[in-house]
Amino acid sequence: MNVAVPDSIGEAQAAALTRRLVAVVVTFNRLEKLKVTLERLLESNSTEICAVVVVNNASTDGTRAWLNTYEAEQTLLGDHRLDIIHSELNTGGAGGFATGMRQAMEHHTPDWLVVMDDDGRPAQGALTRFHEIPDDKWDAMAAAVYFPTGEICEMNRPSRNPFWHGKEFIRTLFGGGRSGFHVHPSDYEGPAMQIDVTSFVGFFVAARAIKSIGYPDPDLFIYGDDGIYTLQLTKAGHRIGFEPSIQFEHDMATFKSAAQDNAQRGRFVPLWKAYYYHRNLLILYKMAAGLLFWPVMAVILPKWLLKARSHTGERKRFLKLLSIAIADGLLGRRKRTHSDIMRLSGK
């Protein structure tokens, strides 16, 4: 895309006029949050964001009808940037992002994509700041993600692989927990830094990087698909930067406590999520740990087995799902169908 740029415009502003950014939003049954996200995205002009691909993952809350009406309204107003995909099946976050990113690449000739869930959205000025960053500084960028109340969103805190970096490895080994390898809260006030892994909320990725490694694996369904994909980018030699000056809002207040309980220590509700969580983590750990994978598993597996205590009335089904997840994760099997997992969980 060639655009005539007056000599008086600086390099950063010129980049904003010539770099094509396409947003990808995946939604499932969160219509009210989706409305806010799309309004926020379309507030930006077409030089900041030239298209918005929305993947409706078989929502049942009226999302399809609203999206069709909203797209028609935007078209009447002269805004043709919405590209709506209605999936007949819920393919999970992984399937949704794979579908949306492929659609963006094949139909909108982007230079960069920015991806987000339906409850994640750029803060005011975030897209302007993205365009000010030189195109060749990074191959992908992670935004600083906050709750609407201003606190750092823990689940979107980027990280460095502790098995690749001595300082992070020592901190994690000696009780640092997540803070041992995730960026520190103080880093949110500091300069940009290189990372290895991040989430799909406020994740910017260059088209050249996507062409190099492809799309997220839809067979992962949910949990860890973003971590696996971004670690693959890093392993392929692409540089991911944490840019704290690019800020995103993650309005996940209604999901926060359930997510923490499910993914960290409590009961999985619904139970089928236990399969994806443990299988995908094993896949991620194998990628990250390399030769240290088996010592890591010796520590992690007993903790996973103890989670059965939180599943009163479902312990046998939980342990069955967990054993299948461990076997599939160790063998790298990703093709088990969602209907099979639902059946195994008693649904």
XYZ file of C-alpha atoms in Angstrom:
347
model
C 0.000 0.000 0.000
C 1.591 3.243 -1.125
C 0.464 6.469 0.520
C 1.865 9.894 -0.274
C 3.240 11.408 2.929
C 4.172 15.089 3.278
C 7.797 15.722 4.220
C 6.700 17.522 7.365
C 5.213 14.374 8.876
C 7.596 12.480 11.143
C 8.600 8.892 10.671
C 6.265 7.611 13.392
C 3.250 9.404 11.923
C 4.177 8.182 8.457
C 4.232 4.620 9.777
C 0.735 5.132 11.174
C -0.477 6.010 7.680
C 1.159 3.104 5.900
C 1.100 0.132 8.306
C -2.087 -1.910 7.922
C -3.377 -3.157 11.282
C -6.273 -5.640 11.442
C -8.017 -6.605 14.696
C -9.247 -10.136 15.426
C -11.915 -10.585 18.127
C -13.242 -13.973 19.283
C -16.583 -14.016 21.084
C -18.757 -16.559 22.859
C -21.886 -15.597 24.817
C -20.645 -12.247 26.126
C -22.682 -9.926 23.953
C -22.685 -6.900 26.256
C -18.897 -6.972 26.562
C -18.526 -7.508 22.815
C -20.578 -4.377 22.135
C -18.169 -2.259 24.173
C -15.120 -3.816 22.515
C -16.344 -3.248 18.964
C -17.360 0.327 19.720
C -13.888 0.963 21.146
C -12.176 -0.512 18.089
C -14.315 1.331 15.558
C -13.708 4.642 17.323
C -10.265 4.513 15.723
C -10.041 5.688 12.149
C -9.086 3.456 9.238
C -5.468 4.598 9.273
C -5.121 3.146 12.771
C -7.154 -0.011 12.182
C -8.245 -0.975 8.680
C -10.473 -3.992 9.456
C -12.032 -5.840 12.390
C -12.591 -9.585 12.017
C -15.098 -10.974 14.533
C -15.424 -14.732 15.045
C -18.720 -15.611 16.698
C -18.053 -19.020 18.244
C -21.641 -20.366 17.998
C -22.977 -18.005 20.664
C -26.524 -18.633 21.909
C -27.206 -15.256 23.554
C -28.356 -13.244 20.523
C -24.851 -12.385 19.344
C -25.469 -13.514 15.747
C -28.537 -11.312 15.246
C -26.925 -8.298 16.914
C -23.721 -8.609 14.870
C -25.667 -8.811 11.614
C -27.646 -5.701 12.518
C -24.581 -3.831 13.739
C -22.633 -4.630 10.593
C -25.504 -3.337 8.447
C -25.685 -0.136 10.514
C -21.953 0.463 10.162
C -22.150 -0.107 6.409
C -24.936 2.479 6.107
C -22.664 4.911 7.941
C -19.938 4.255 5.370
C -17.771 2.075 7.617
C -17.039 -1.242 5.887
C -14.367 -2.487 8.270
C -16.386 -5.213 10.031
C -15.870 -8.775 8.785
C -18.153 -11.189 10.661
C -17.678 -14.964 10.767
C -20.443 -17.047 12.355
C -19.154 -20.468 13.342
C -21.741 -23.239 13.538
C -19.661 -24.966 16.216
C -17.919 -23.641 19.285
C -14.273 -24.292 18.416
C -12.934 -22.735 21.606
C -10.601 -19.798 21.842
C -7.884 -21.642 19.920
C -10.186 -22.452 17.017
C -11.629 -18.963 17.005
C -8.251 -17.271 16.849
C -7.008 -19.653 14.174
C -10.082 -18.917 12.048
C -9.959 -15.156 12.611
C -6.237 -14.781 12.007
C -6.449 -16.810 8.802
C -9.378 -14.694 7.592
C -7.466 -11.500 8.350
C -4.342 -12.678 6.545
C -6.139 -14.022 3.482
C -8.672 -11.223 2.956
C -7.281 -7.996 4.418
C -3.562 -7.907 3.463
C -2.396 -6.780 6.917
C 1.071 -5.805 7.984
C 0.133 -6.568 11.603
C -2.717 -8.212 13.510
C -3.915 -7.428 17.016
C -5.949 -10.136 18.752
C -8.253 -10.056 21.760
C -11.172 -11.771 23.480
C -14.584 -10.131 23.435
C -13.951 -8.644 26.891
C -10.513 -7.229 26.024
C -10.064 -3.901 24.284
C -7.431 -1.202 23.676
C -7.288 1.705 26.101
C -7.637 5.162 24.638
C -4.555 5.963 22.569
C -3.222 2.390 22.546
C -3.445 1.960 18.780
C -1.843 5.347 18.176
C 1.036 4.300 20.407
C 1.393 1.011 18.507
C 1.841 2.879 15.227
C 4.550 5.050 16.774
C 6.773 2.039 17.436
C 9.187 1.268 14.566
C 8.046 -1.641 12.445
C 11.329 -3.511 12.735
C 11.758 -3.156 16.510
C 9.822 -6.362 17.276
C 8.115 -9.182 15.397
C 5.305 -9.235 17.962
C 4.277 -7.077 20.925
C 2.393 -7.628 24.163
C 0.368 -4.797 25.631
C 0.176 -4.017 29.345
C -3.238 -5.393 30.335
C -5.203 -3.952 33.245
C -8.581 -4.516 34.849
C -11.057 -1.632 34.330
C -10.366 -0.674 37.948
C -6.702 -0.084 37.138
C -5.022 -3.151 38.671
C -2.679 -5.296 36.599
C -4.528 -8.261 35.081
C -2.581 -11.201 36.460
C -3.626 -13.767 33.869
C -2.300 -11.524 31.074
C 1.092 -10.862 32.651
C 3.793 -11.727 30.047
C 6.701 -13.961 30.968
C 10.179 -15.157 30.114
C 10.872 -18.866 29.865
C 12.802 -19.673 33.069
C 14.481 -22.634 31.360
C 16.179 -20.243 28.937
C 17.213 -17.494 31.362
C 19.390 -18.057 34.403
C 18.044 -15.249 36.586
C 14.437 -16.261 36.081
C 15.307 -19.928 36.618
C 16.962 -19.213 39.987
C 14.088 -16.996 41.140
C 11.495 -19.617 40.199
C 13.506 -22.516 41.666
C 13.789 -20.818 45.044
C 10.125 -20.112 45.593
C 9.430 -17.198 43.294
C 6.309 -18.803 41.897
C 4.744 -16.922 38.996
C 6.722 -13.824 39.903
C 9.895 -15.774 39.300
C 9.405 -15.767 35.547
C 6.628 -13.269 34.819
C 7.381 -9.599 34.278
C 7.257 -7.669 37.551
C 4.632 -5.049 38.347
C 7.433 -2.460 38.278
C 8.084 -3.393 34.631
C 4.687 -1.924 33.773
C 6.177 1.491 34.549
C 9.487 0.859 32.782
C 10.833 0.663 29.238
C 10.021 -2.021 26.685
C 11.612 -5.413 27.292
C 11.925 -8.698 25.441
C 9.702 -11.582 26.565
C 9.077 -15.153 25.448
C 5.406 -15.863 26.201
C 2.226 -13.811 26.426
C -1.568 -14.019 26.153
C -3.933 -13.278 23.281
C -5.352 -10.133 24.899
C -3.606 -7.133 23.386
C -1.215 -9.278 21.367
C 0.169 -7.632 18.209
C 1.897 -9.882 15.682
C 3.510 -9.011 12.364
C 2.258 -10.713 9.217
C 5.835 -11.755 8.457
C 5.935 -13.765 11.705
C 2.599 -15.455 11.008
C 3.810 -16.424 7.540
C 6.833 -17.997 9.199
C 5.105 -20.273 11.751
C 1.438 -20.375 10.714
C -1.635 -20.092 12.912
C -2.602 -21.202 16.439
C -3.523 -24.876 16.697
C -7.354 -25.137 16.791
C -7.144 -28.597 18.360
C -5.980 -27.033 21.626
C -9.535 -25.670 22.115
C -8.961 -23.659 25.321
C -6.152 -23.008 27.820
C -2.558 -22.412 26.866
C -3.067 -21.953 23.131
C -1.699 -18.419 23.355
C 1.297 -19.475 25.450
C 2.134 -22.314 23.078
C 1.817 -20.085 20.020
C 3.930 -17.250 21.395
C 6.593 -19.658 22.653
C 6.685 -21.143 19.130
C 7.274 -17.649 17.780
C 10.175 -17.158 20.148
C 11.680 -20.574 19.411
C 11.527 -19.731 15.689
C 13.738 -16.695 16.320
C 11.081 -13.982 16.372
C 11.415 -11.224 18.960
C 8.420 -10.456 21.184
C 8.469 -7.194 23.091
C 6.480 -6.157 26.147
C 5.473 -2.554 25.461
C 3.995 -1.096 28.664
C 3.076 2.147 26.906
C 0.461 0.191 24.892
C -2.343 -0.438 27.357
C -5.344 -2.750 27.135
C -8.374 -3.208 29.360
C -9.611 -6.692 30.264
C -13.142 -6.508 31.623
C -13.223 -10.005 33.065
C -14.549 -9.222 36.548
C -17.388 -11.761 36.312
C -14.936 -14.460 35.216
C -12.013 -13.658 37.470
C -12.721 -15.797 40.520
C -13.889 -18.799 38.506
C -10.821 -18.663 36.288
C -8.497 -18.524 39.259
C -10.270 -21.428 40.979
C -10.411 -23.554 37.846
C -6.916 -22.954 36.544
C -4.911 -22.754 39.734
C -6.141 -24.899 42.592
C -9.905 -25.503 42.881
C -12.714 -27.428 41.280
C -13.050 -27.381 37.500
C -16.508 -26.163 36.533
C -17.561 -27.588 34.142
C -15.433 -30.669 34.644
C -14.419 -31.112 30.980
C -12.104 -28.094 31.265
C -9.747 -30.186 33.393
C -8.737 -32.189 30.323
C -7.689 -29.215 28.205
C -5.998 -27.413 31.060
C -3.682 -30.298 31.964
C -3.042 -31.639 28.463
C -2.160 -28.216 27.061
C 0.052 -27.353 30.019
C 2.007 -30.546 29.428
C 2.516 -29.572 25.799
C 3.691 -26.128 26.902
C 5.995 -27.529 29.596
C 7.634 -29.916 27.107
C 8.342 -27.004 24.768
C 9.656 -24.784 27.539
C 11.666 -27.178 29.701
C 13.503 -29.304 27.155
C 15.772 -31.791 28.949
C 14.457 -30.636 32.335
C 10.906 -31.688 31.486
C 10.939 -34.950 33.466
C 12.275 -33.429 36.709
C 9.574 -30.772 36.366
C 6.910 -33.434 35.940
C 8.088 -35.230 39.077
C 7.153 -32.080 41.002
C 3.948 -31.187 39.149
C 2.148 -34.522 38.762
C 1.627 -35.169 42.515
C 0.102 -31.676 42.840
C -2.263 -32.392 39.978
C -3.383 -35.666 41.536
C -4.189 -33.868 44.793
C -6.758 -31.765 42.927
C -9.052 -34.781 43.108
C -9.801 -33.713 46.693
C -11.619 -30.659 45.342
C -13.915 -32.762 43.155
C -16.201 -34.418 45.674
C -18.775 -36.488 43.816
C -16.731 -36.356 40.608
C -13.360 -37.696 41.691
C -13.418 -40.769 39.472
C -14.351 -38.722 36.400
C -11.746 -36.090 37.247
C -8.997 -38.691 37.627
C -10.093 -40.336 34.358
C -9.910 -37.004 32.506
C -6.595 -36.189 34.167
C -5.045 -39.535 33.214
C -6.157 -39.144 29.598
C -4.882 -35.560 29.556
C -1.475 -36.672 30.866
C -1.224 -39.479 28.317
C -2.261 -37.223 25.437
C 0.046 -34.438 26.575
C 3.054 -36.726 26.887
C 2.395 -38.280 23.481
C 1.555 -34.960 21.833
C -1.957 -36.088 20.872
C -4.177 -33.121 19.996
C -6.969 -34.639 17.877
C -9.368 -35.908 20.548
C -12.797 -34.426 19.795
C -14.604 -32.063 22.131
C -17.666 -34.328 22.077
C -15.433 -37.169 23.316
C -14.172 -35.015 26.184
C -17.738 -34.005 27.065
C -18.793 -37.660 27.126
C -15.880 -38.588 29.383
C -16.872 -35.803 31.778
C -20.429 -37.141 32.000
C -22.102 -34.525 29.795
